[in-house]
Tab-separated table of C-alpha atoms and ligand atoms in Angstrom:
chain	number	residue	atom	x	y	z
A	858	MET	CA	131.623	55.310	110.656
A	859	THR	CA	132.448	55.991	114.672
A	860	LEU	CA	134.685	54.435	116.923
A	861	GLY	CA	134.322	55.038	120.672
A	862	LEU	CA	137.221	56.589	122.744
A	863	ASP	CA	138.099	53.005	123.281
A	864	GLY	CA	138.048	51.603	119.666
A	865	THR	CA	134.344	50.274	119.957
A	866	PRO	CA	132.693	48.838	117.024
A	867	ALA	CA	131.286	51.245	114.254
A	868	ILE	CA	127.885	52.570	114.403
A	869	ASP	CA	125.582	51.947	111.512
A	870	SER	CA	124.293	55.518	111.093
A	871	LEU	CA	122.096	55.432	108.340
A	872	PRO	CA	119.025	54.560	110.372
A	873	ALA	CA	119.822	57.773	112.546
A	874	ALA	CA	119.925	60.138	109.145
A	875	GLU	CA	117.099	58.334	108.223
A	876	ARG	CA	115.478	59.710	111.096
A	877	VAL	CA	116.890	63.016	111.261
A	878	LEU	CA	115.373	63.506	107.353
A	879	ALA	CA	111.921	62.029	108.395
A	880	ARG	CA	111.674	64.295	111.276
A	881	ALA	CA	113.060	67.472	109.242
A	882	ASP	CA	109.828	66.944	106.789
A	883	GLU	CA	107.303	66.735	109.748
A	884	LEU	CA	108.725	70.036	111.082
A	885	ALA	CA	108.348	71.573	107.851
A	886	ARG	CA	104.707	70.467	108.118
A	887	HIS	CA	104.135	73.413	110.583
A	888	SER	CA	104.596	76.382	108.795
A	889	SER	CA	102.410	79.899	108.860
A	890	MET	CA	102.595	79.923	105.077
A	891	GLU	CA	100.304	77.590	102.719
A	892	ASP	CA	102.960	76.744	100.005
A	893	GLY	CA	106.395	76.777	101.953
A	894	ILE	CA	107.787	76.946	105.104
A	895	GLU	CA	107.599	79.460	107.629
A	896	ARG	CA	107.931	79.348	111.554
A	897	VAL	CA	108.828	83.132	113.085
A	898	TYR	CA	109.431	83.169	117.116
A	899	LEU	CA	106.359	83.249	119.551
A	900	SER	CA	104.028	82.302	116.666
A	901	PRO	CA	101.480	78.740	117.053
A	902	GLU	CA	104.254	76.903	115.028
A	903	HIS	CA	106.664	77.526	116.988
A	904	ALA	CA	104.948	76.400	120.012
A	905	ARG	CA	103.922	73.510	117.830
A	906	VAL	CA	107.610	72.298	117.041
A	907	ASN	CA	108.775	72.980	120.235
A	908	ALA	CA	106.575	70.405	121.972
A	909	ILE	CA	107.382	68.091	119.017
A	910	ALA	CA	111.179	68.748	120.294
A	911	ALA	CA	110.602	67.611	123.383
A	912	SER	CA	108.861	64.685	122.823
A	913	TRP	CA	111.973	63.804	120.957
A	914	MET	CA	114.663	64.720	123.250
A	915	ARG	CA	112.248	62.466	126.080
A	916	GLU	CA	112.745	59.391	123.710
A	917	ALA	CA	116.265	60.196	123.725
A	918	GLY	CA	116.689	59.979	127.259
A	919	MET	CA	116.523	63.935	127.957
A	920	HIS	CA	114.075	65.574	130.220
A	921	SER	CA	113.054	68.498	128.540
A	922	TRP	CA	111.877	72.207	129.195
A	923	GLN	CA	110.714	74.987	127.305
A	924	ASP	CA	112.985	78.218	128.737
A	925	ALA	CA	111.990	82.147	129.842
A	926	ALA	CA	112.355	82.988	126.383
A	927	GLY	CA	110.925	79.898	124.411
A	928	ASN	CA	114.034	78.189	123.705
A	929	GLN	CA	112.988	74.121	124.005
A	930	CYS	CA	116.001	72.513	126.108
A	931	GLY	CA	117.106	68.845	126.993
A	932	ARG	CA	119.270	67.126	129.660
A	933	ARG	CA	120.532	63.814	129.535
A	934	SER	CA	117.784	62.569	132.581
A	935	ASP	CA	121.064	61.153	134.608
A	936	ASP	CA	122.912	64.414	134.782
A	937	PRO	CA	123.360	65.963	138.187
A	938	GLU	CA	121.705	68.815	138.855
A	939	GLY	CA	124.454	71.676	138.865
A	940	MET	CA	126.728	69.679	137.002
A	941	PRO	CA	128.289	72.311	134.170
A	942	ALA	CA	126.944	71.098	130.562
A	943	LEU	CA	128.279	70.388	126.712
A	944	VAL	CA	125.323	72.446	125.030
A	945	LEU	CA	124.991	71.148	121.831
A	946	GLY	CA	122.321	72.872	119.755
A	947	SER	CA	120.581	75.299	116.546
A	948	HIS	CA	117.447	76.677	115.792
A	949	LEU	CA	114.484	75.397	114.967
A	950	ASP	CA	112.862	79.072	113.566
A	951	THR	CA	112.795	80.181	109.534
A	952	VAL	CA	112.875	82.692	106.948
A	953	PRO	CA	109.665	82.975	104.733
A	954	GLY	CA	109.455	80.291	101.793
A	955	ALA	CA	112.627	78.789	103.706
A	956	GLY	CA	113.902	75.267	103.474
A	957	ARG	CA	113.977	72.572	106.348
A	958	TYR	CA	117.177	72.195	107.612
A	959	ASP	CA	119.209	75.147	108.105
A	960	GLY	CA	118.602	75.300	111.693
A	961	ILE	CA	116.926	72.289	111.904
A	962	LEU	CA	119.310	69.663	110.854
A	963	GLY	CA	121.376	70.856	113.784
A	964	VAL	CA	118.413	70.571	116.412
A	965	LEU	CA	117.846	66.988	115.127
A	966	VAL	CA	121.425	65.419	115.021
A	967	ALA	CA	121.778	66.740	118.371
A	968	ILE	CA	119.268	64.826	119.834
A	969	GLU	CA	120.773	62.070	117.537
A	970	VAL	CA	123.991	62.532	119.439
A	971	ALA	CA	122.237	62.612	123.160
A	972	GLU	CA	120.644	59.406	122.047
A	973	ARG	CA	123.730	57.488	121.457
A	974	LEU	CA	125.431	59.179	124.627
A	975	GLU	CA	122.476	58.703	127.107
A	976	HIS	CA	124.169	56.177	128.789
A	977	VAL	CA	127.545	57.186	128.203
A	978	ASP	CA	129.920	58.444	131.440
A	979	LEU	CA	130.896	62.146	130.403
A	980	PRO	CA	132.567	64.350	132.838
A	981	PHE	CA	129.739	66.693	132.104
A	982	ALA	CA	126.090	67.070	131.884
A	983	LEU	CA	124.831	67.008	127.930
A	984	GLU	CA	122.317	69.332	126.904
A	985	VAL	CA	120.549	69.913	123.638
A	986	VAL	CA	119.217	73.584	122.969
A	987	ALA	CA	116.774	74.150	120.257
A	988	PHE	CA	116.632	77.918	119.585
A	989	ALA	CA	113.744	79.777	119.303
A	990	ASP	CA	114.648	82.790	117.429
A	991	GLU	CA	117.999	83.000	114.919
A	992	GLU	CA	116.707	84.371	111.493
A	993	GLY	CA	114.996	87.623	113.414
A	994	THR	CA	111.983	87.345	110.768
A	995	ARG	CA	109.429	88.591	112.859
A	996	PHE	CA	110.667	91.241	114.768
A	997	GLY	CA	113.620	92.253	112.663
A	998	ALA	CA	116.693	91.701	114.938
A	999	THR	CA	118.198	88.396	114.862
A	1000	LEU	CA	119.485	85.977	117.581
A	1001	LEU	CA	116.406	86.555	120.379
A	1002	GLY	CA	116.689	82.954	121.550
A	1003	SER	CA	120.484	82.807	121.918
A	1004	ARG	CA	121.292	85.925	123.011
A	1005	ALA	CA	118.370	85.262	125.448
A	1006	PHE	CA	120.294	81.967	126.433
A	1007	SER	CA	123.695	84.256	126.680
A	1008	GLY	CA	122.418	86.683	129.072
A	1009	GLY	CA	122.538	89.213	126.107
A	1010	TRP	CA	118.461	89.926	126.274
A	1011	LYS	CA	117.418	93.439	126.263
A	1012	SER	CA	114.566	94.873	127.922
A	1013	GLU	CA	113.491	97.430	124.629
A	1014	TRP	CA	113.312	94.270	122.889
A	1015	ASN	CA	110.097	93.818	124.638
A	1016	GLU	CA	108.615	96.781	122.591
A	1017	LEU	CA	109.917	96.145	118.945
A	1018	GLN	CA	106.816	95.193	117.057
A	1019	ASP	CA	106.009	92.818	113.979
A	1020	ALA	CA	104.729	93.386	110.092
A	1021	GLU	CA	101.163	93.819	112.356
A	1022	GLY	CA	101.687	95.963	115.056
A	1023	THR	CA	102.147	93.342	117.712
A	1024	THR	CA	105.101	94.155	120.091
A	1025	LEU	CA	107.115	91.632	121.109
A	1026	HIS	CA	105.767	91.937	124.612
A	1027	ASP	CA	102.142	90.934	123.678
A	1028	ALA	CA	103.142	88.486	121.437
A	1029	ALA	CA	105.622	86.219	124.278
A	1030	LEU	CA	102.164	87.315	126.497
A	1031	ALA	CA	99.771	85.313	123.809
A	1032	PHE	CA	102.608	82.523	123.401
A	1033	GLY	CA	102.059	82.036	127.554
A	1034	LEU	CA	105.766	83.247	128.405
A	1035	ASP	CA	105.940	86.452	130.963
A	1036	PRO	CA	107.964	89.182	128.803
A	1037	GLU	CA	109.547	90.947	132.104
A	1038	ARG	CA	111.470	87.052	132.845
A	1039	ILE	CA	112.461	86.306	129.716
A	1040	PRO	CA	116.079	87.486	130.825
A	1041	LEU	CA	116.081	84.374	133.558
A	1042	ALA	CA	116.689	82.348	130.374
A	1043	ALA	CA	119.971	83.249	130.548
A	1044	ARG	CA	123.059	80.437	132.121
A	1045	LYS	CA	125.358	81.548	133.798
A	1046	PRO	CA	129.336	80.905	132.437
A	1047	GLU	CA	129.882	78.321	134.570
A	1048	ASP	CA	126.918	76.414	134.158
A	1049	VAL	CA	128.186	75.515	130.707
A	1050	VAL	CA	131.513	74.033	129.221
A	1051	ALA	CA	131.139	74.474	125.673
A	1052	TYR	CA	128.794	74.769	122.823
A	1053	LEU	CA	129.170	72.690	119.668
A	1054	GLU	CA	126.317	73.531	116.420
A	1055	ALA	CA	126.429	71.539	113.704
A	1056	HIS	CA	124.793	73.812	110.152
A	1057	ILE	CA	124.355	73.678	106.993
A	1058	GLU	CA	127.136	75.442	105.011
A	1059	GLN	CA	124.672	77.607	103.070
A	1060	GLY	CA	127.610	77.570	100.721
A	1061	PRO	CA	128.819	75.521	97.858
A	1062	SER	CA	132.414	75.290	99.097
A	1063	LEU	CA	132.421	71.910	100.536
A	1064	GLU	CA	130.239	70.756	97.511
A	1065	ARG	CA	133.042	71.531	95.171
A	1066	LEU	CA	135.697	70.266	96.954
A	1067	ASP	CA	133.889	67.273	97.483
A	1068	ARG	CA	133.690	66.801	101.057
A	1069	ALA	CA	130.596	66.380	103.302
A	1070	LEU	CA	131.993	68.161	106.069
A	1071	GLY	CA	133.898	71.206	107.330
A	1072	VAL	CA	135.518	73.015	110.417
A	1073	VAL	CA	134.155	76.802	110.963
A	1074	THR	CA	137.277	78.542	111.776
A	1075	SER	CA	134.994	81.842	112.739
A	1076	ILE	CA	131.596	83.677	111.903
A	1077	ALA	CA	131.956	86.852	109.656
A	1078	ALA	CA	131.721	90.027	110.589
A	1079	ALA	CA	129.310	91.972	109.373
A	1080	GLU	CA	127.995	95.668	109.308
A	1081	ARG	CA	125.016	96.804	108.105
A	1082	ARG	CA	124.875	100.759	106.425
A	1083	LEU	CA	122.237	102.355	105.191
A	1084	ILE	CA	123.206	104.900	102.388
A	1085	ARG	CA	121.291	107.656	101.471
A	1086	VAL	CA	122.047	109.416	97.970
A	1087	VAL	CA	120.671	112.961	97.886
A	1088	GLY	CA	120.357	114.646	94.314
A	1089	GLU	CA	117.253	117.043	93.180
A	1090	SER	CA	113.997	116.016	92.253
A	1091	ARG	CA	112.930	117.406	88.714
A	1092	HIS	CA	110.925	117.553	85.819
A	1093	CYS	CA	112.028	114.964	83.011
A	1094	ALA	CA	112.794	117.352	80.661
A	1095	THR	CA	115.791	118.966	82.728
A	1096	PRO	CA	118.828	118.783	80.368
A	1097	TRP	CA	121.683	115.866	81.200
A	1098	GLU	CA	124.160	118.664	82.614
A	1099	ILE	CA	122.123	119.926	85.017
A	1100	ARG	CA	120.697	117.137	86.114
A	1101	ARG	CA	121.322	115.472	89.791
A	1102	ASP	CA	120.032	112.214	89.593
A	1103	ALA	CA	120.562	110.381	92.812
A	1104	LEU	CA	119.271	107.118	91.371
A	1105	GLN	CA	121.917	107.197	88.793
A	1106	GLY	CA	124.395	108.097	91.216
A	1107	ALA	CA	123.132	105.151	93.526
A	1108	SER	CA	123.683	102.884	90.359
A	1109	GLU	CA	127.102	103.298	89.801
A	1110	MET	CA	127.836	102.718	93.540
A	1111	ILE	CA	125.661	99.792	93.517
A	1112	LEU	CA	128.120	98.178	90.829
A	1113	ALA	CA	131.231	99.581	92.345
A	1114	ILE	CA	130.698	97.977	95.593
A	1115	ASP	CA	130.240	94.863	94.148
A	1116	GLN	CA	133.308	95.000	92.035
A	1117	ILE	CA	135.081	95.991	95.046
A	1118	ALA	CA	133.639	93.548	97.369
A	1119	ARG	CA	134.580	91.095	95.295
A	1120	ASP	CA	138.110	91.971	94.583
A	1121	HIS	CA	138.888	92.037	98.699
A	1122	ASN	CA	136.320	88.571	98.947
A	1123	SER	CA	134.374	90.629	101.183
A	1124	PRO	CA	130.836	89.186	100.938
A	1125	ALA	CA	128.469	92.190	99.698
A	1126	THR	CA	124.788	92.520	99.516
A	1127	ILE	CA	122.785	95.304	98.644
A	1128	GLY	CA	118.810	94.173	99.256
A	1129	HIS	CA	117.417	97.221	99.566
A	1130	ILE	CA	116.413	100.423	97.487
A	1131	SER	CA	113.974	102.729	97.135
A	1132	VAL	CA	113.891	105.976	95.434
A	1133	GLU	CA	111.739	109.697	95.909
A	1134	PRO	CA	109.496	110.790	94.654
A	1135	ASP	CA	109.201	107.367	92.977
A	1136	ALA	CA	107.206	108.847	90.234
A	1137	VAL	CA	108.087	107.530	86.220
A	1138	ASN	CA	108.748	110.909	84.977
A	1139	VAL	CA	110.405	112.344	87.611
A	1140	ILE	CA	114.073	112.386	88.267
A	1141	PRO	CA	114.601	111.072	91.453
A	1142	GLY	CA	116.006	113.457	94.453
A	1143	LEU	CA	117.138	111.003	96.758
A	1144	ALA	CA	118.153	107.189	96.471
A	1145	GLU	CA	118.341	105.273	99.697
A	1146	PHE	CA	120.034	101.670	99.673
A	1147	SER	CA	121.204	98.992	102.303
A	1148	LEU	CA	125.076	97.244	102.316
A	1149	ASP	CA	125.334	94.449	104.332
A	1150	LEU	CA	129.443	93.872	104.021
A	1151	ARG	CA	131.052	90.875	105.842
A	1152	ASP	CA	134.540	89.179	105.965
A	1153	ALA	CA	136.317	86.444	108.013
A	1154	THR	CA	137.544	89.595	110.313
A	1155	ALA	CA	136.434	92.796	111.396
A	1156	GLU	CA	140.143	93.989	110.162
A	1157	GLY	CA	139.394	92.735	106.855
A	1158	ARG	CA	135.878	94.112	106.540
A	1159	ASP	CA	136.792	97.731	107.623
A	1160	MET	CA	139.470	97.675	104.641
A	1161	THR	CA	136.946	97.059	102.507
A	1162	TRP	CA	134.668	99.567	103.302
A	1163	GLU	CA	137.596	102.077	103.129
A	1164	ALA	CA	137.780	101.194	99.551
A	1165	ILE	CA	134.017	101.284	99.172
A	1166	ARG	CA	134.032	104.601	101.088
A	1167	ARG	CA	136.001	106.224	99.140
A	1168	ARG	CA	134.767	105.346	95.893
A	1169	ILE	CA	131.541	106.149	96.880
A	1170	ARG	CA	132.659	109.834	97.464
A	1171	GLU	CA	134.027	110.061	94.312
A	1172	ILE	CA	131.130	109.284	92.540
A	1173	ALA	CA	129.123	111.693	94.421
A	1174	LEU	CA	131.547	114.148	93.421
A	1175	ASP	CA	131.599	113.712	90.035
A	1176	ARG	CA	127.521	113.651	89.857
A	1177	SER	CA	126.547	116.455	92.008
A	1178	LEU	CA	125.423	114.770	94.564
A	1179	SER	CA	125.791	114.361	98.220
A	1180	VAL	CA	125.587	111.027	100.991
A	1181	GLU	CA	124.618	110.435	104.012
A	1182	ILE	CA	126.113	106.928	105.584
A	1183	GLU	CA	124.444	105.293	108.716
A	1184	SER	CA	125.474	101.976	110.319
A	1185	THR	CA	122.464	100.182	111.628
A	1186	HIS	CA	124.275	96.844	112.738
A	1187	ALA	CA	127.715	96.027	113.867
A	1188	ALA	CA	129.207	92.690	115.108
A	1189	PRO	CA	133.009	91.511	114.549
A	1190	GLU	CA	133.680	88.245	113.706
A	1191	MET	CA	133.097	84.840	116.422
A	1192	VAL	CA	136.334	83.246	116.312
A	1193	CYS	CA	135.793	79.420	116.919
A	1194	ALA	CA	137.920	78.407	120.011
A	1195	PRO	CA	140.971	76.569	118.837
A	1196	HIS	CA	140.491	73.387	120.675
A	1197	LEU	CA	136.703	73.099	120.287
A	1198	ARG	CA	137.694	73.184	116.507
A	1199	GLU	CA	140.354	70.418	117.134
A	1200	SER	CA	137.732	68.569	118.526
A	1201	ILE	CA	135.175	69.080	115.507
A	1202	ALA	CA	138.342	67.838	113.176
A	1203	VAL	CA	138.980	64.949	115.057
A	1204	GLY	CA	134.918	63.965	114.420
A	1205	ILE	CA	135.835	65.060	111.181
A	1206	ARG	CA	138.359	62.076	110.786
A	1207	SER	CA	136.396	59.872	112.841
A	1208	THR	CA	134.470	59.733	109.567
A	1209	GLY	CA	137.164	58.920	106.996
A	1210	ASP	CA	138.110	62.415	106.134
A	1211	GLU	CA	141.908	62.646	106.943
A	1212	THR	CA	142.027	66.474	106.154
A	1213	PRO	CA	139.053	68.484	107.288
A	1214	LEU	CA	138.701	71.313	105.610
A	1215	ASP	CA	138.793	74.636	107.235
A	1216	LEU	CA	136.158	77.678	106.441
A	1217	PHE	CA	134.731	80.524	107.501
A	1218	SER	CA	130.936	81.090	107.708
A	1219	VAL	CA	129.513	84.089	105.701
A	1220	ALA	CA	126.201	83.438	107.586
A	1221	GLY	CA	125.116	83.782	111.231
A	1222	HIS	CA	124.948	81.500	113.646
A	1223	ASP	CA	123.160	81.313	117.132
A	1224	ALA	CA	127.433	80.304	118.298
A	1225	MET	CA	127.614	84.198	117.703
A	1226	ALA	CA	125.697	84.821	120.448
A	1227	VAL	CA	126.575	81.901	122.603
A	1228	GLY	CA	129.816	82.768	121.803
A	1229	GLU	CA	129.577	85.456	124.207
A	1230	LEU	CA	128.643	82.773	127.093
A	1231	THR	CA	131.232	80.454	126.712
A	1232	ASP	CA	133.282	78.594	124.026
A	1233	VAL	CA	131.749	77.595	120.814
A	1234	ALA	CA	132.588	75.488	117.476
A	1235	MET	CA	130.756	75.139	114.898
A	1236	LEU	CA	130.490	71.444	111.929
A	1237	PHE	CA	129.199	72.609	108.450
A	1238	VAL	CA	127.349	69.680	106.349
A	1239	ARG	CA	127.479	70.060	102.866
A	1240	CYS	CA	124.050	71.308	101.066
A	1241	ALA	CA	123.133	70.971	97.531
A	1242	GLY	CA	123.907	73.588	95.457
A	1243	GLY	CA	124.878	75.729	98.298
A	1244	ILE	CA	121.162	76.872	98.349
A	1245	SER	CA	119.525	77.477	101.580
A	1246	HIS	CA	116.728	79.806	102.749
A	1247	HIS	CA	114.914	78.241	99.632
A	1248	LYS	CA	112.125	74.992	99.804
A	1249	ASP	CA	115.317	73.695	97.393
A	1250	GLU	CA	117.663	73.569	100.546
A	1251	SER	CA	118.701	69.874	100.449
A	1252	VAL	CA	121.061	67.942	102.169
A	1253	ARG	CA	122.445	64.025	101.499
A	1254	LEU	CA	121.641	60.998	103.529
A	1255	ASP	CA	125.444	59.533	103.591
A	1256	ASP	CA	126.303	63.349	105.164
A	1257	VAL	CA	123.683	63.705	107.702
A	1258	ALA	CA	124.890	60.171	108.933
A	1259	ALA	CA	128.542	61.117	108.937
A	1260	SER	CA	127.401	64.936	110.670
A	1261	ILE	CA	125.979	62.581	113.305
A	1262	ASP	CA	129.296	60.354	113.451
A	1263	ALA	CA	131.563	63.417	113.784
A	1264	MET	CA	129.468	65.508	116.626
A	1265	HIS	CA	129.442	62.268	118.545
A	1266	ALA	CA	133.279	61.827	117.641
A	1267	ALA	CA	133.992	65.543	118.494
A	1268	VAL	CA	131.541	65.369	121.979
A	1269	LEU	CA	133.623	62.530	122.870
A	1270	ASP	CA	137.042	64.305	121.990
A	1271	VAL	CA	135.856	67.502	124.323
A	1272	ALA	CA	135.324	65.080	127.202
A	1273	LEU	CA	138.865	63.770	126.974
A	1274	ARG	CA	140.480	67.138	126.852
A	1275	TYR	CA	137.834	67.955	130.095
A	1276	SER	CA	138.851	65.435	131.658
A	1277	ALA	CA	142.558	65.324	131.112
A	1278	GLY	CA	142.687	69.133	131.766
A	1279	ASP	CA	143.953	70.287	128.536
A	1280	ALA	CA	146.069	73.386	129.058
A	1281	ASP	CA	145.230	74.197	125.449
A	1282	ALA	CA	142.113	74.592	126.779
A	1283	PRO	CA	141.655	76.579	129.521
A	1284	GLY	CA	137.488	76.965	129.116
A	1285	LEU	CA	137.414	73.508	129.574
A	1286	VAL	CA	139.595	72.627	132.551
A	1287	PRO	CA	136.662	71.909	135.449
B	1529	ZN	ZN1	120.396	78.955	110.621
């Protein structure tokens, strides 16, 4: 239930939530997989869902356009050109075998909020952005849509290739975009007031604590590494005492990493492993595995890594193995702006939850990229069992209704602070 700025009557949000769920079902039909959902950047499915989102944005009283990177944008029709905008959004692309709410829910909630605010006087323009690539499924690099929007596009990304060997350059041309003009999707900081994103939690904290919604404090600091354990390939007849088995060493390291990560509460995932020569009767001379390590802060992540690194060295020494470590990706935490977090909390309180829960996001989100452009904050929505990136992803109707109410109230709170020139919100002073 939402009250307006002046305590206007409550709105029945269930019909809007039903529409959000029906629209999520409709988008789920646009998939490159026969028995599952997959929608990647610059694909025919991407074009189709953009067109559908555009029609919904227009129904909500916005004009809509596809930007130079393939993000679908909408802006309230009455908002004057050149007026800085508060941007609401999330993404429409998916991983293979995806659920129907990761990213999508945030876009659909944003459209509902824009519709509610169609004729409301705000001190800024209101925009909705459906980002084109958050997951990075097709070209391996993530957040391509939101990084283009935020001015972080790198020209070398045009040479990235998908599994079929198609370059991003050629895929953009086939999609109808000019690959050389993608950087023009960049917004200027002075044109954006702030960015708010609703997203399913993708973890079980809200459900365990019996909450519908939560305030995101920060998006995790992450680092990915490739760890190569080098031993010696030998015939399986080689006696134990002279074996230098890289896979046995890697196995011990992997179990140790899991324990250290648990002790430090830094989520660690080893999602890739390969061995050489990869033959049933040969001792592996090489074992290579990936490590994705996250924490609420870069400092915490690095402390955990130090403990892991020491243990890896000990195991290698014990087993006469050598280890090569390569860092393949590192990102610091993205801290959500305190004044916007407070607006999200005001939004959650408007739904009847007096003590909104703070939680950090282990998963990456478009808000990380947009945080390079402007202040950001996120609203988390409970999802069943914390299941995500899976067809069983699900949300409750009443939670969706609450998320629309909370986001609506949060936008009104940002408007109040913006109009008041809130000293705690320097980014918001007009
Ligand atoms: Zn997502």
